[in-house]
Structure formats: structure tokens, C-alpha cells
Short mmCIF file of C-alpha atoms and ligand atoms in Angstrom, two decimals:
data_model
loop_
_atom_site.label_atom_id
_atom_site.label_comp_id
_atom_site.label_asym_id
_atom_site.label_seq_id
_atom_site.Cartn_x
_atom_site.Cartn_y
_atom_site.Cartn_z
CA UNK A 1082 0.07 0.13 -0.07
CA UNK A 1083 1.64 3.30 -1.10
CA UNK A 1084 1.28 6.16 1.39
CA UNK A 1085 1.36 9.82 0.86
CA UNK A 1086 2.11 11.45 4.42
CA UNK A 1087 1.43 15.30 5.21
CA UNK A 1088 3.44 16.56 8.32
CA UNK A 1089 4.55 19.57 10.11
CA UNK A 1090 6.82 19.69 12.94
CA UNK A 1091 7.08 17.46 16.20
CA UNK A 1092 3.89 15.63 16.03
CA UNK A 1093 3.65 14.91 12.45
CA UNK A 1094 7.29 13.76 12.70
CA UNK A 1095 6.63 11.29 15.05
CA UNK A 1096 4.19 9.33 12.95
CA UNK A 1097 5.97 9.80 10.20
CA UNK A 1098 8.45 8.12 11.87
CA UNK A 1099 6.00 5.20 12.90
CA UNK A 1100 4.94 4.89 9.24
CA UNK A 1101 8.70 4.25 8.57
CA UNK A 1102 9.23 1.74 10.92
CA UNK A 1103 6.36 -0.41 9.18
CA UNK A 1104 6.06 0.47 5.76
CA UNK A 1105 9.16 -0.27 2.96
CA UNK A 1106 10.67 2.74 1.82
CA UNK A 1107 9.51 2.94 -1.43
CA UNK A 1108 5.91 3.01 -0.42
CA UNK A 1109 6.13 6.03 1.73
CA UNK A 1110 6.55 9.53 1.12
CA UNK A 1111 6.20 12.23 3.35
CA UNK A 1112 5.57 15.92 2.43
CA UNK A 1113 6.38 18.63 4.96
CA UNK A 1114 5.06 22.17 5.75
CA UNK A 1115 7.57 24.86 4.75
CA UNK A 1116 5.38 27.82 5.78
CA UNK A 1117 7.34 27.82 8.81
CA UNK A 1118 10.75 28.43 7.08
CA UNK A 1119 12.20 31.64 7.66
CA UNK A 1120 15.74 33.39 7.35
CA UNK A 1121 17.54 33.90 10.69
CA UNK A 1122 21.26 35.42 10.69
CA UNK A 1123 21.41 35.17 7.06
CA UNK A 1124 20.63 31.40 7.04
CA UNK A 1125 17.86 29.48 5.55
CA UNK A 1126 15.85 27.65 8.28
CA UNK A 1127 13.35 24.86 7.75
CA UNK A 1128 11.99 23.90 11.08
CA UNK A 1129 9.67 21.34 10.08
CA UNK A 1130 11.73 19.94 7.62
CA UNK A 1131 14.99 19.19 9.88
CA UNK A 1132 12.31 18.10 12.83
CA UNK A 1133 10.97 15.68 10.24
CA UNK A 1134 14.31 14.49 9.25
CA UNK A 1135 16.18 14.31 12.49
CA UNK A 1136 13.21 12.19 13.73
CA UNK A 1137 13.29 9.56 10.77
CA UNK A 1138 17.14 9.50 11.25
CA UNK A 1139 16.91 8.70 15.10
CA UNK A 1140 18.75 12.17 15.80
CA UNK A 1141 16.12 14.30 17.36
CA UNK A 1142 16.19 15.88 20.67
CA UNK A 1143 13.90 13.71 22.53
CA UNK A 1144 13.06 16.50 25.18
CA UNK A 1145 12.11 19.09 22.67
CA UNK A 1146 11.24 17.06 19.86
CA UNK A 1147 12.91 19.70 17.49
CA UNK A 1148 16.90 20.36 17.25
CA UNK A 1149 19.52 17.32 17.47
CA UNK A 1150 19.76 15.18 20.67
CA UNK A 1151 23.11 16.26 22.51
CA UNK A 1152 23.12 19.58 21.15
CA UNK A 1153 25.83 22.20 22.41
CA UNK A 1154 25.04 26.01 22.30
CA UNK A 1155 28.43 27.74 22.05
CA UNK A 1156 28.01 29.57 18.78
CA UNK A 1157 24.63 31.26 19.68
CA UNK A 1158 26.16 32.04 23.42
CA UNK A 1159 28.94 33.77 21.65
CA UNK A 1160 26.60 35.68 19.08
CA UNK A 1161 24.26 36.42 22.10
CA UNK A 1162 27.24 37.91 23.94
CA UNK A 1163 27.95 40.06 21.05
CA UNK A 1164 24.21 41.40 21.28
CA UNK A 1165 22.61 39.15 18.79
CA UNK A 1166 19.04 38.03 18.98
CA UNK A 1167 18.86 35.03 21.32
CA UNK A 1168 14.99 34.00 20.91
CA UNK A 1169 15.45 31.23 18.34
CA UNK A 1170 17.66 28.39 19.72
CA UNK A 1171 20.17 27.08 17.24
CA UNK A 1172 22.58 24.68 18.57
CA UNK A 1173 26.02 24.36 17.08
CA UNK A 1174 25.50 20.86 15.31
CA UNK A 1175 21.82 21.97 13.72
CA UNK A 1176 23.67 25.54 12.57
CA UNK A 1177 25.93 23.03 10.45
CA UNK A 1178 22.60 21.90 8.53
CA UNK A 1179 21.51 25.29 8.12
CA UNK A 1180 24.87 26.50 6.87
CA UNK A 1181 24.95 24.21 4.07
CA UNK A 1182 21.13 24.32 3.32
CA UNK A 1183 22.02 27.92 2.64
CA UNK A 1184 25.11 27.48 0.89
CA UNK A 1185 23.29 25.17 -1.67
CA UNK A 1186 20.28 27.51 -2.07
CA UNK A 1187 22.40 30.41 -2.56
CA UNK A 1188 24.08 28.52 -5.62
CA UNK A 1189 21.03 28.07 -6.83
CA UNK A 1190 19.75 24.39 -6.12
CA UNK A 1191 16.38 23.45 -5.22
CA UNK A 1192 15.41 22.82 -1.65
CA UNK A 1193 13.93 19.52 -2.68
CA UNK A 1194 17.38 18.22 -4.26
CA UNK A 1195 19.09 19.46 -0.86
CA UNK A 1196 16.94 17.65 1.34
CA UNK A 1197 16.97 14.57 -1.01
CA UNK A 1198 20.91 14.67 -0.32
CA UNK A 1199 20.57 15.15 3.18
CA UNK A 1200 18.39 12.50 3.55
CA UNK A 1201 20.89 9.78 2.09
CA UNK A 1202 23.69 11.66 4.31
CA UNK A 1203 21.18 10.55 7.29
CA UNK A 1204 20.56 7.19 5.95
CA UNK A 1205 16.59 8.20 5.74
CA UNK A 1206 14.81 5.64 3.52
CA UNK A 1207 11.68 7.14 2.52
CA UNK A 1208 11.11 9.99 0.28
CA UNK A 1209 10.85 13.57 2.10
CA UNK A 1210 9.78 16.53 0.22
CA UNK A 1211 9.25 19.88 0.96
CA UNK A 1212 5.92 20.64 0.02
CA UNK A 1213 7.20 23.08 -2.63
CA UNK A 1214 10.65 24.70 -3.82
CA UNK A 1215 9.50 28.21 -4.05
CA UNK A 1216 9.55 30.30 -0.59
CA UNK A 1217 5.97 30.05 1.22
CA UNK A 1218 5.61 31.93 4.37
CA UNK A 1219 2.99 31.39 6.92
CA UNK A 1220 1.82 35.02 8.19
CA UNK A 1221 -0.25 35.18 11.75
CA UNK A 1222 -3.06 37.70 11.83
CA UNK A 1223 -3.39 38.90 15.34
CA UNK A 1224 -6.43 40.49 17.43
CA UNK A 1225 -4.24 43.64 17.91
CA UNK A 1226 -4.26 44.05 14.06
CA UNK A 1227 -0.48 42.62 13.53
CA UNK A 1228 0.36 40.56 10.95
CA UNK A 1229 3.23 38.36 12.42
CA UNK A 1230 5.45 35.86 10.86
CA UNK A 1231 5.35 32.30 11.96
CA UNK A 1232 8.35 32.02 13.95
CA UNK A 1233 8.05 35.37 15.61
CA UNK A 1234 4.63 34.49 16.66
CA UNK A 1235 5.46 30.80 17.78
CA UNK A 1236 8.88 31.14 19.54
CA UNK A 1237 9.64 34.79 19.89
CA UNK A 1238 5.87 35.56 21.74
CA UNK A 1239 5.39 32.15 22.80
CA UNK A 1240 2.15 31.97 20.96
CA UNK A 1241 0.46 34.26 23.01
CA UNK A 1242 -1.03 36.91 20.50
CA UNK A 1243 -4.66 36.17 19.93
CA UNK A 1244 -5.08 34.71 16.38
CA UNK A 1245 -7.47 36.47 13.85
CA UNK A 1246 -6.39 34.04 10.82
CA UNK A 1247 -3.55 33.29 8.70
CA UNK A 1248 -2.03 34.11 5.38
CA UNK A 1249 0.30 31.83 3.19
CA UNK A 1250 2.91 34.35 1.71
CA UNK A 1251 3.71 33.26 -1.94
CA UNK A 1252 1.33 30.33 -2.24
CA UNK A 1253 -0.37 31.37 -5.22
CA UNK A 1254 3.13 31.10 -7.05
CA UNK A 1255 4.36 28.08 -5.35
CA UNK A 1256 4.47 24.70 -7.12
CA UNK A 1257 4.41 21.53 -5.19
CA UNK A 1258 7.71 20.11 -5.20
CA UNK A 1259 8.80 18.00 -8.08
CA UNK A 1260 7.53 14.29 -7.49
CA UNK A 1261 4.75 15.54 -5.06
CA UNK A 1262 1.79 15.41 -7.70
CA UNK A 1263 3.15 11.71 -8.83
CA UNK A 1264 3.41 10.65 -5.26
CA UNK A 1265 -0.12 11.79 -4.79
CA UNK A 1266 -1.17 9.96 -7.85
CA UNK A 1267 0.11 6.87 -6.83
CA UNK A 1268 -1.01 7.06 -3.57
CA UNK A 1269 -3.41 4.30 -1.88
CA UNK A 1270 -4.07 6.20 0.90
CA UNK A 1271 -2.92 9.83 2.14
CA UNK A 1272 -2.37 10.18 6.12
CA UNK A 1273 -2.71 13.90 7.46
CA UNK A 1274 -0.38 13.45 10.29
CA UNK A 1275 -1.36 14.86 14.14
CA UNK A 1276 -0.29 18.31 12.92
CA UNK A 1277 -1.40 21.78 13.50
CA UNK A 1278 -4.49 21.83 10.80
CA UNK A 1279 -4.33 25.63 10.86
CA UNK A 1280 -0.69 26.11 9.92
CA UNK A 1281 1.03 22.82 9.48
CA UNK A 1282 -1.39 20.79 7.13
CA UNK A 1283 -3.18 24.01 5.35
CA UNK A 1284 -0.29 25.48 3.70
CA UNK A 1285 0.49 22.26 2.05
CA UNK A 1286 -3.22 21.80 0.81
CA UNK A 1287 -3.21 25.17 -0.02
CA UNK A 1288 -0.53 24.14 -3.01
CA UNK A 1289 -1.88 24.61 -6.47
CA UNK A 1290 -3.12 21.46 -7.83
CA UNK A 1291 -2.79 19.42 -4.75
CA UNK A 1292 -6.33 19.37 -3.35
CA UNK A 1293 -7.58 18.07 -6.95
CA UNK A 1294 -4.87 15.50 -6.75
CA UNK A 1295 -5.76 14.15 -3.56
CA UNK A 1296 -9.85 14.61 -4.39
CA UNK A 1297 -10.21 10.90 -5.32
CA UNK A 1298 -8.00 9.55 -2.58
CA UNK A 1299 -8.99 8.03 0.91
CA UNK A 1300 -7.82 10.69 3.21
CA UNK A 1301 -7.15 9.67 7.02
CA UNK A 1302 -6.20 12.24 9.70
CA UNK A 1303 -4.94 11.69 12.96
CA UNK A 1304 -6.50 14.39 15.38
CA UNK A 1305 -3.72 16.39 17.31
CA UNK A 1306 -6.58 17.25 19.47
CA UNK A 1307 -7.38 15.26 22.32
CA UNK A 1308 -9.52 15.85 24.99
CA UNK A 1309 -9.96 19.21 23.88
CA UNK A 1310 -6.29 20.04 23.74
CA UNK A 1311 -3.32 20.10 21.72
CA UNK A 1312 -0.14 17.81 22.91
CA UNK A 1313 2.10 20.47 21.77
CA UNK A 1314 1.72 23.92 20.23
CA UNK A 1315 -1.14 26.30 19.83
CA UNK A 1316 -3.76 24.40 17.72
CA UNK A 1317 -6.08 24.20 20.44
CA UNK A 1318 -5.65 27.90 21.12
CA UNK A 1319 -6.41 28.61 17.69
CA UNK A 1320 -9.33 26.88 17.29
CA UNK A 1321 -10.61 28.65 20.46
CA UNK A 1322 -9.58 32.09 19.12
CA UNK A 1323 -11.19 31.45 15.89
CA UNK A 1324 -14.26 30.75 17.53
CA UNK A 1325 -14.41 27.13 17.28
CA UNK A 1326 -14.39 24.66 20.35
CA UNK A 1327 -11.03 22.36 19.98
CA UNK A 1328 -12.17 18.87 19.76
CA UNK A 1329 -11.34 16.12 17.26
CA UNK A 1330 -14.67 16.52 15.66
CA UNK A 1331 -13.86 19.99 14.96
CA UNK A 1332 -10.51 18.64 13.38
CA UNK A 1333 -12.72 16.65 11.17
CA UNK A 1334 -14.98 19.44 10.18
CA UNK A 1335 -12.14 21.50 9.27
CA UNK A 1336 -10.85 19.23 6.84
CA UNK A 1337 -14.63 18.79 5.29
CA UNK A 1338 -14.90 17.03 2.30
CA UNK A 1339 -11.30 15.98 1.81
CA UNK A 1340 -11.25 13.50 4.75
CA UNK A 1341 -12.75 9.95 4.40
CA UNK A 1342 -11.89 9.13 7.99
CA UNK A 1343 -10.53 10.04 11.20
CA UNK A 1344 -8.13 8.50 13.88
CA UNK A 1345 -9.00 10.08 17.30
CA UNK A 1346 -7.86 9.23 20.61
CA UNK A 1347 -9.91 6.70 22.85
CA UNK A 1348 -10.60 9.66 25.24
CA UNK A 1349 -12.83 11.28 22.53
CA UNK A 1350 -14.53 7.96 21.41
CA UNK A 1351 -17.81 9.73 22.33
CA UNK A 1352 -17.20 11.81 19.34
CA UNK A 1353 -17.59 8.91 17.19
CA UNK A 1354 -21.58 9.14 16.70
CA UNK A 1355 -21.25 12.71 15.60
CA UNK A 1356 -18.39 11.98 13.25
CA UNK A 1357 -20.46 9.17 11.85
CA UNK A 1358 -23.45 11.55 11.10
CA UNK A 1359 -21.01 13.80 9.23
CA UNK A 1360 -20.01 10.67 7.11
CA UNK A 1361 -16.70 10.26 8.62
CA UNK A 1362 -15.44 6.64 9.55
CA UNK A 1363 -13.20 6.82 12.74
CA UNK A 1364 -10.99 4.99 14.86
CA UNK A 1365 -10.65 5.51 18.47
CA UNK A 1366 -7.18 4.21 19.76
CA UNK A 1367 -4.38 5.02 22.34
CA UNK A 1368 -3.02 8.26 20.18
CA UNK A 1369 -0.24 9.86 22.51
CA UNK A 1370 3.31 8.49 21.21
CA UNK A 1371 5.63 8.56 23.85
CA UNK A 1372 8.41 6.03 22.14
CA UNK A 1373 9.27 4.88 19.04
CA UNK A 1374 7.32 1.67 19.75
CA UNK A 1375 4.22 3.81 20.11
CA UNK A 1376 4.71 5.36 16.82
CA UNK A 1377 4.86 2.12 14.97
CA UNK A 1378 1.66 0.77 16.49
CA UNK A 1379 -0.36 4.05 15.95
CA UNK A 1380 1.04 3.71 12.14
CA UNK A 1381 0.44 0.30 12.20
CA UNK A 1382 -3.06 0.84 13.27
CA UNK A 1383 -3.46 3.59 10.72
CA UNK A 1384 -2.60 1.39 8.12
CA UNK A 1385 -4.82 -1.30 8.92
CA UNK A 1386 -7.72 1.35 9.25
CA UNK A 1387 -6.72 2.80 5.98
CA UNK A 1388 -6.72 -0.45 4.68
CA UNK A 1389 -10.27 -1.24 5.84
CA UNK A 1390 -11.62 1.98 3.92
CA UNK A 1391 -10.15 0.88 0.78
CA UNK A 1392 -11.53 -2.84 1.27
CA UNK A 1393 -15.27 -1.16 1.75
CA UNK A 1394 -14.89 1.77 -0.65
N1 FO1 B 758 10.82 25.91 18.70
C1 FO1 B 758 10.94 26.50 20.23
O1 FO1 B 758 9.96 26.45 20.79
N2 FO1 B 758 11.79 27.38 20.77
C2 FO1 B 758 12.90 27.51 19.79
O2 FO1 B 758 14.19 27.99 20.25
C3 FO1 B 758 13.30 26.62 18.80
C4 FO1 B 758 14.46 26.52 17.77
C5 FO1 B 758 14.38 25.83 16.47
C6 FO1 B 758 15.63 25.74 16.14
C7 FO1 B 758 15.44 24.94 15.08
C8 FO1 B 758 14.41 23.79 14.59
O3 FO1 B 758 14.59 23.00 13.29
C9 FO1 B 758 13.14 24.16 15.23
C10 FO1 B 758 13.22 24.73 16.37
N3 FO1 B 758 12.09 24.98 16.78
C11 FO1 B 758 11.94 25.65 18.30
C12 FO1 B 758 10.77 24.29 16.55
C13 FO1 B 758 9.86 25.42 15.57
O4 FO1 B 758 10.15 26.88 15.82
C14 FO1 B 758 8.73 24.66 15.72
O5 FO1 B 758 8.58 23.37 16.11
C15 FO1 B 758 7.93 24.55 14.37
O6 FO1 B 758 8.38 25.81 13.39
C16 FO1 B 758 6.33 24.31 14.33
O7 FO1 B 758 6.22 23.38 13.49
#
């Protein structure tokens, strides 16, 4: 069964890692949000792409989910001592990734090609694609009338400003990365990883041509909202500030017509009836991924559920 998985950062990376553990590498393509990308210290930083790759390679920091395990911070400490902004934590080894990505981008290479080479260097089997080779930048509109670049909202301001909406700058001119539409066409099942629907999955789904490529496919989402809360990040806060009570059901309603099935936590099993009424088939299971074994178990359950959708379709 060929799978196309859509992922953002930490939550998405965990399920992507689970899928990579249970599928042959040639059967899995992971497309990653680049709306969080930004330039900092003159470097091109792709946080979600790095989070997914570091996780797949077994290199990620297990405490934060982003960045590298066993990191040191000498370069940033030195820069901070000289007056540099210190709100975005770039570790010494992580900086090496950004230096090399930036060098190759400046030489005119495409982000997808650079990512493919990094993946081989890290021994990653499945295909990992940035959603696009053209820059897309998620902008957050706030209640006090500002429009913030995503990392300023997320890291610098700790998601504190009230959200009113989002804009994905550059999305109209962005093309799906080479190989993405082909992977979508070849996929038997599309998996929306438990990432933030508003700012991690929406930019990918906003790419010209992608919704049409997915329209005829069975699409399963794993809810990032459990018991009305997000395990990590501002997804639940965003739903509330946009006037929607955060729930697994709200996630399904957000994805609307695109969605065939939803995997939700057993804690939210009482929402299955309402999902059925919406025409969404659901599976309630333990969806919190504490360790790599949990990731593989959840991925296997998602695939089995997906398989049952295919055979009943
Ligand atoms: N997230 C934070 O909350 N604080 C940080 O200082 C931070 C640094 C960072 C450095 C490299 C990287 O690849 C990711 C980093 N992240 C940090 C995570 C990132 O901002 C978010 O996880 C995503 O953009 C949201 O998915």
C-alpha cells in the first residue's frame, strides 16, 4: 500500500517515524510544511523539514522534539554575548545543517534536491519532500491588528497573541515540489499526520493542484486534539480564538470534504457518533506517542484502518 503522509513539525514527525518503521521505504512519501521556514542570521532555516528528518534519522532531541540530541550552544552563546537576538535556539550541530542548506540554496539548487541529499547522508529511507521549492511564508494575523511572521509568533512571542487568521504568503506562485503530484497520484492512502491543521497541514493543502490530486483518494487524519487540548503547540488555542471549540470533531469539520476517516484518541470516543453523522468513519485508539514503539503501533493501526477503508470503498 503506497502512502502519502502530510506532516508539520514534532507531532507529524512522530507519526511519520512510525510509518517509516512499518512500511517499506519505497511505499512512503512524506511531504513537509515549509510555511514555517524563515531566514535568521542570514541562514535559511526549515524547522519542520529538519524536525521530520532528524526524527526519521533517530537524531532528534527527545525532550523538545525539534533540534538535535546532545546539542551544544557555543556559537549562539557567543553571538548573544555580542548582542545578537537569542530568542530562536540554534544549536552548534544544527547550525551546520543551516549553513550547508543556505550555501546550496545560494548556489541555485532546489530545496527538494538538497533535502534528498541530506536524507541520504542521514540514512533516511522514505522519500521526504518539502512541500514546494518556492518560498511560502505563514503569516499570523492577530487580534491587535498585527501580521506576524510565523516563528516570531510561535517562538519569540510564545504563541501569546490572539489569532484572527492566517496568510500563506507566496502560495499562489508556489508549485508542488517535484515528485509530489506523482506521489499523490500513486498513493493508495493519504495520511494527515497529527500536526496543526491551521498552520502545518493547511499550507500544504493550499498548494495549487494538490487538493485536486487528493480529491479521489481516501484521506485519513490523525487528530492532534485530544480531550480538547493539543499535546504540543497552539492548535487548540487557535481553534478557540477562531471561535471553534477544539475537539477531534472540529478537526474533521476543518478538513471537511477532503476527509474519509479520522483516527482519534480513546478519550474522545464519545465523538464517534457525531463523526458518523458527518459521514466520517473513525477509529478510536491510544494516540499519544511516547516512544518509537508507540509510533510504530499507531502507524500500524492507521494503516490497518486505511486498508479497511480501501476494501469497503
Ligand atoms: N521551537 C521553540 O519553541 N523554540 C526554539 O528556540 C526553537 C528553535 C528551533 C531551531 C531549529 C529548528 O529546526 C526548530 C526549532 N524550534 C524551536 C521548533 C520550531 O519553531 C517549531 O516546532 C515549528 O516551526 C512548528 O512546527
